Tab-separated table of C-alpha atoms in Angstrom:
chain	number	residue	atom	x	y	z
A	1	GLU	CA	122.535	92.422	112.569
A	2	ASP	CA	121.167	95.615	111.063
A	3	GLN	CA	117.447	95.527	110.345
A	4	VAL	CA	115.211	97.860	108.401
A	5	THR	CA	111.438	97.416	108.279
A	6	GLN	CA	109.217	99.539	106.073
A	7	SER	CA	105.463	99.920	106.233
A	8	PRO	CA	103.084	99.749	104.576
A	9	GLU	CA	104.202	97.480	101.742
A	10	ALA	CA	101.947	99.291	99.308
A	11	LEU	CA	100.052	102.561	99.378
A	12	ARG	CA	97.434	103.731	96.931
A	13	LEU	CA	96.660	107.432	97.056
A	14	GLN	CA	94.397	109.805	95.248
A	15	GLU	CA	96.160	112.805	93.744
A	16	GLY	CA	96.428	115.426	96.471
A	17	GLU	CA	95.917	112.938	99.323
A	18	SER	CA	98.849	113.352	101.708
A	19	SER	CA	100.282	110.365	103.575
A	20	SER	CA	103.355	109.040	105.387
A	21	LEU	CA	105.666	106.072	104.965
A	22	ASN	CA	107.375	104.503	107.952
A	23	CYS	CA	110.868	103.056	108.303
A	24	SER	CA	111.889	101.482	111.606
A	25	TYR	CA	115.481	100.382	112.084
A	26	THR	CA	118.045	98.797	114.354
A	27	VAL	CA	121.700	99.333	113.524
A	28	SER	CA	125.021	99.286	115.308
A	29	GLY	CA	126.869	102.516	114.707
A	30	LEU	CA	124.501	104.470	112.474
A	31	ARG	CA	126.405	106.428	109.836
A	32	GLY	CA	123.269	107.712	108.215
A	33	LEU	CA	119.706	106.883	107.195
A	34	PHE	CA	118.916	107.215	103.516
A	35	TRP	CA	115.772	107.456	101.442
A	36	TYR	CA	115.792	106.411	97.813
A	37	ARG	CA	113.187	106.393	95.062
A	38	GLN	CA	113.162	103.501	92.603
A	39	ASP	CA	111.213	103.271	89.371
A	40	PRO	CA	110.616	99.824	87.814
A	41	GLY	CA	113.752	98.344	86.250
A	42	LYS	CA	115.928	101.306	87.239
A	43	GLY	CA	118.546	101.948	89.872
A	44	PRO	CA	117.615	103.582	93.175
A	45	GLU	CA	117.758	107.359	93.029
A	46	PHE	CA	119.023	109.178	96.104
A	47	LEU	CA	116.540	111.467	97.883
A	48	PHE	CA	117.730	112.276	101.425
A	49	THR	CA	120.324	111.563	104.061
A	50	LEU	CA	119.519	111.989	107.759
A	51	TYR	CA	122.221	111.688	110.402
A	52	SER	CA	120.734	112.493	113.795
A	53	ALA	CA	117.418	112.354	115.650
A	54	GLY	CA	115.342	115.456	115.089
A	55	GLU	CA	116.782	116.140	111.668
A	56	GLU	CA	114.417	116.937	108.805
A	57	LYS	CA	114.983	117.294	105.053
A	58	GLU	CA	112.591	118.483	102.345
A	59	LYS	CA	112.471	118.239	98.578
A	60	GLU	CA	109.417	119.372	96.645
A	61	ARG	CA	106.471	117.325	97.999
A	62	LEU	CA	108.646	115.027	100.104
A	63	LYS	CA	109.793	115.523	103.673
A	64	ALA	CA	111.892	113.071	105.674
A	65	THR	CA	112.205	113.021	109.460
A	66	LEU	CA	114.301	110.948	111.840
A	67	THR	CA	113.954	109.716	115.421
A	68	LYS	CA	116.212	107.300	117.298
A	69	LYS	CA	114.242	104.293	116.106
A	70	GLU	CA	112.395	105.285	112.969
A	71	SER	CA	112.112	107.613	110.046
A	72	PHE	CA	109.091	108.931	108.198
A	73	LEU	CA	108.750	110.037	104.614
A	74	HIS	CA	105.825	112.400	104.280
A	75	ILE	CA	104.307	112.946	100.853
A	76	THR	CA	102.275	116.140	100.684
A	77	ALA	CA	99.648	116.579	97.956
A	78	PRO	CA	101.142	113.830	95.787
A	79	LYS	CA	100.961	113.787	92.001
A	80	PRO	CA	100.899	110.758	89.678
A	81	GLU	CA	104.610	111.274	88.941
A	82	ASP	CA	105.344	110.514	92.597
A	83	SER	CA	104.342	106.903	91.933
A	84	ALA	CA	107.397	104.735	92.681
A	85	THR	CA	108.883	102.410	95.253
A	86	TYR	CA	110.466	104.281	98.142
A	87	LEU	CA	113.371	102.551	99.844
A	88	CYS	CA	114.813	103.254	103.258
A	89	ALA	CA	118.374	102.204	104.111
A	90	VAL	CA	120.772	102.512	107.039
A	91	ARG	CA	124.525	102.625	106.791
A	92	ASN	CA	127.236	101.420	109.155
A	93	ASP	CA	130.759	102.086	107.817
A	94	TYR	CA	130.708	99.952	104.690
A	95	LYS	CA	127.287	98.487	104.322
A	96	LEU	CA	123.979	99.977	103.260
A	97	SER	CA	121.127	97.750	104.490
A	98	PHE	CA	117.806	98.236	102.766
A	99	GLY	CA	114.223	97.740	103.755
A	100	ALA	CA	111.838	95.985	101.376
A	101	GLY	CA	110.327	99.275	100.251
A	102	THR	CA	106.900	100.874	100.020
A	103	THR	CA	105.300	100.967	96.593
A	104	VAL	CA	103.285	104.148	96.199
A	105	THR	CA	100.668	104.510	93.482
A	106	VAL	CA	99.073	107.922	92.985
A	107	ARG	CA	95.895	108.018	90.918
A	108	ALA	CA	94.870	111.135	89.023
B	1	GLU	CA	128.199	113.852	84.173
B	2	ALA	CA	128.840	112.118	87.509
B	3	GLN	CA	127.682	108.547	87.190
B	4	VAL	CA	128.120	104.837	87.772
B	5	THR	CA	128.184	102.884	84.522
B	6	GLN	CA	127.397	99.190	84.324
B	7	ASN	CA	127.636	96.929	81.329
B	8	PRO	CA	125.863	95.088	79.923
B	9	ARG	CA	122.305	96.202	80.732
B	10	TYR	CA	120.871	92.818	79.802
B	11	LEU	CA	122.548	89.432	79.659
B	12	ILE	CA	121.247	85.938	79.008
B	13	THR	CA	123.732	83.140	79.535
B	14	VAL	CA	123.894	79.415	80.130
B	15	THR	CA	124.732	77.585	83.316
B	16	GLY	CA	128.461	77.318	83.922
B	17	LYS	CA	129.655	79.881	81.384
B	18	LYS	CA	131.895	82.419	83.114
B	19	LEU	CA	130.838	86.040	82.812
B	20	THR	CA	131.891	89.488	83.994
B	21	VAL	CA	129.710	92.506	84.622
B	22	THR	CA	131.712	95.699	84.490
B	23	CYS	CA	131.237	98.751	86.712
B	24	SER	CA	132.960	102.090	86.477
B	25	GLN	CA	132.514	105.363	88.366
B	26	ASN	CA	133.849	108.803	87.443
B	27	MET	CA	133.430	110.520	90.819
B	28	ASN	CA	136.685	109.422	92.480
B	29	HIS	CA	134.661	107.582	95.124
B	30	GLU	CA	136.446	105.448	97.725
B	31	TYR	CA	133.664	102.940	98.349
B	32	MET	CA	132.077	100.645	95.786
B	33	SER	CA	129.581	97.847	96.199
B	34	TRP	CA	127.513	95.287	94.342
B	35	TYR	CA	123.879	94.512	95.146
B	36	ARG	CA	121.362	92.095	93.768
B	37	GLN	CA	117.642	92.734	93.835
B	38	ASP	CA	115.067	89.959	93.843
B	39	PRO	CA	111.280	90.153	94.228
B	40	GLY	CA	110.295	89.811	97.869
B	41	LEU	CA	113.919	89.914	99.066
B	42	GLY	CA	114.830	93.499	98.295
B	43	LEU	CA	118.375	94.737	97.752
B	44	ARG	CA	121.102	92.562	99.221
B	45	GLN	CA	124.791	93.373	99.296
B	46	ILE	CA	127.108	90.912	97.518
B	47	TYR	CA	130.569	92.462	97.982
B	48	TYR	CA	131.975	95.848	98.844
B	49	SER	CA	135.299	97.614	98.514
B	50	MET	CA	136.724	100.344	100.715
B	51	ASN	CA	139.634	101.178	98.429
B	52	VAL	CA	141.958	99.740	95.798
B	53	GLU	CA	142.847	96.121	96.601
B	54	VAL	CA	140.547	96.125	99.661
B	55	THR	CA	137.346	94.106	99.321
B	56	ASP	CA	135.077	92.165	101.661
B	57	LYS	CA	131.998	89.964	101.596
B	58	GLY	CA	128.493	91.266	101.977
B	59	ASP	CA	125.404	89.242	102.825
B	60	VAL	CA	125.258	86.987	99.753
B	61	PRO	CA	128.802	86.495	98.365
B	62	GLU	CA	128.568	82.811	97.383
B	63	GLY	CA	129.171	82.249	93.679
B	64	TYR	CA	130.621	85.710	93.054
B	65	LYS	CA	134.077	87.263	92.855
B	66	VAL	CA	135.192	90.862	92.668
B	67	SER	CA	138.415	92.775	92.211
B	68	ARG	CA	139.431	96.401	92.691
B	69	LYS	CA	142.670	96.986	90.844
B	70	GLU	CA	141.832	100.593	89.998
B	71	LYS	CA	139.821	103.068	92.008
B	72	ARG	CA	137.222	103.644	89.298
B	73	ASN	CA	136.479	100.012	88.355
B	74	PHE	CA	134.821	97.220	90.320
B	75	PRO	CA	133.885	94.245	88.106
B	76	LEU	CA	131.621	91.428	89.282
B	77	ILE	CA	132.657	87.960	88.159
B	78	LEU	CA	130.495	84.867	88.061
B	79	GLU	CA	132.881	81.955	87.535
B	80	SER	CA	130.167	79.329	87.035
B	81	PRO	CA	126.727	80.958	86.910
B	82	SER	CA	123.683	79.015	88.054
B	83	PRO	CA	119.960	79.713	87.555
B	84	ASN	CA	119.609	80.965	91.151
B	85	GLN	CA	121.864	83.861	90.172
B	86	THR	CA	119.203	85.154	87.806
B	87	SER	CA	118.583	88.615	89.212
B	88	LEU	CA	118.831	92.373	88.754
B	89	TYR	CA	122.313	93.559	89.725
B	90	PHE	CA	123.344	97.043	90.764
B	91	CYS	CA	126.758	98.550	91.214
B	92	ALA	CA	127.049	101.561	93.511
B	93	SER	CA	129.689	103.931	94.797
B	94	SER	CA	130.038	106.462	97.608
B	95	LEU	CA	132.586	109.075	98.574
B	96	TYR	CA	133.009	108.153	102.248
B	97	SER	CA	131.462	105.884	104.864
B	98	GLY	CA	128.744	108.334	105.898
B	99	SER	CA	127.533	109.214	102.440
B	100	GLY	CA	124.850	107.566	100.390
B	101	TYR	CA	125.605	105.331	97.462
B	102	THR	CA	125.075	106.429	93.857
B	103	PHE	CA	123.655	103.520	91.900
B	104	GLY	CA	124.156	102.397	88.339
B	105	SER	CA	121.262	101.626	85.983
B	106	GLY	CA	121.383	97.904	86.647
B	107	THR	CA	122.186	94.670	84.812
B	108	ARG	CA	119.407	92.159	84.313
B	109	LEU	CA	120.993	88.723	84.252
B	110	THR	CA	119.205	85.548	83.230
B	111	VAL	CA	120.958	82.193	83.631
B	112	VAL	CA	119.294	79.291	81.812
């Protein structure tokens, strides 16, 4: 069974304080690893797709990396608007399996 | 605008009263799926569909039905809702098996 574990559960940062979120996974037949951002009461918003170990993607203050067993989402110099829950998910053919998420709070 | 549209956004109903949550996508996506999200349990897949008339169970299918008669629509049916189906529901679609899902805005269902 596919498993996705995210850590930490919650992260409180000062504005400008860089940090990293971890996503470790086990999956049969990885079709992709995905990062989403979710704001309270809203649907997950797609951020990145990573397909193979060594791959990296960047968007503004966010950078995602992938190894064979885990992925990291690095937040550089975060701002209050980066506060959200960040979800990691792995896909095999039809199913997207999600981790529980990391809730990031950035204080001004 | 490319999107997944769910209706209604909010629904309060009584135990046993059949209901349907509609989902439509305008991106010509092959894959569609329903998820429910509960505190502490995260997002769990209910059903998915690979194409018209092709559907299969996800992790938590009990108490739900789906159909895919047209490519763009994927309604979720609760024949006899129970309080344990109170949850936040998301419909999602993707172009192919290696692509990420695009999610709808969600339907908050309360069964009393």
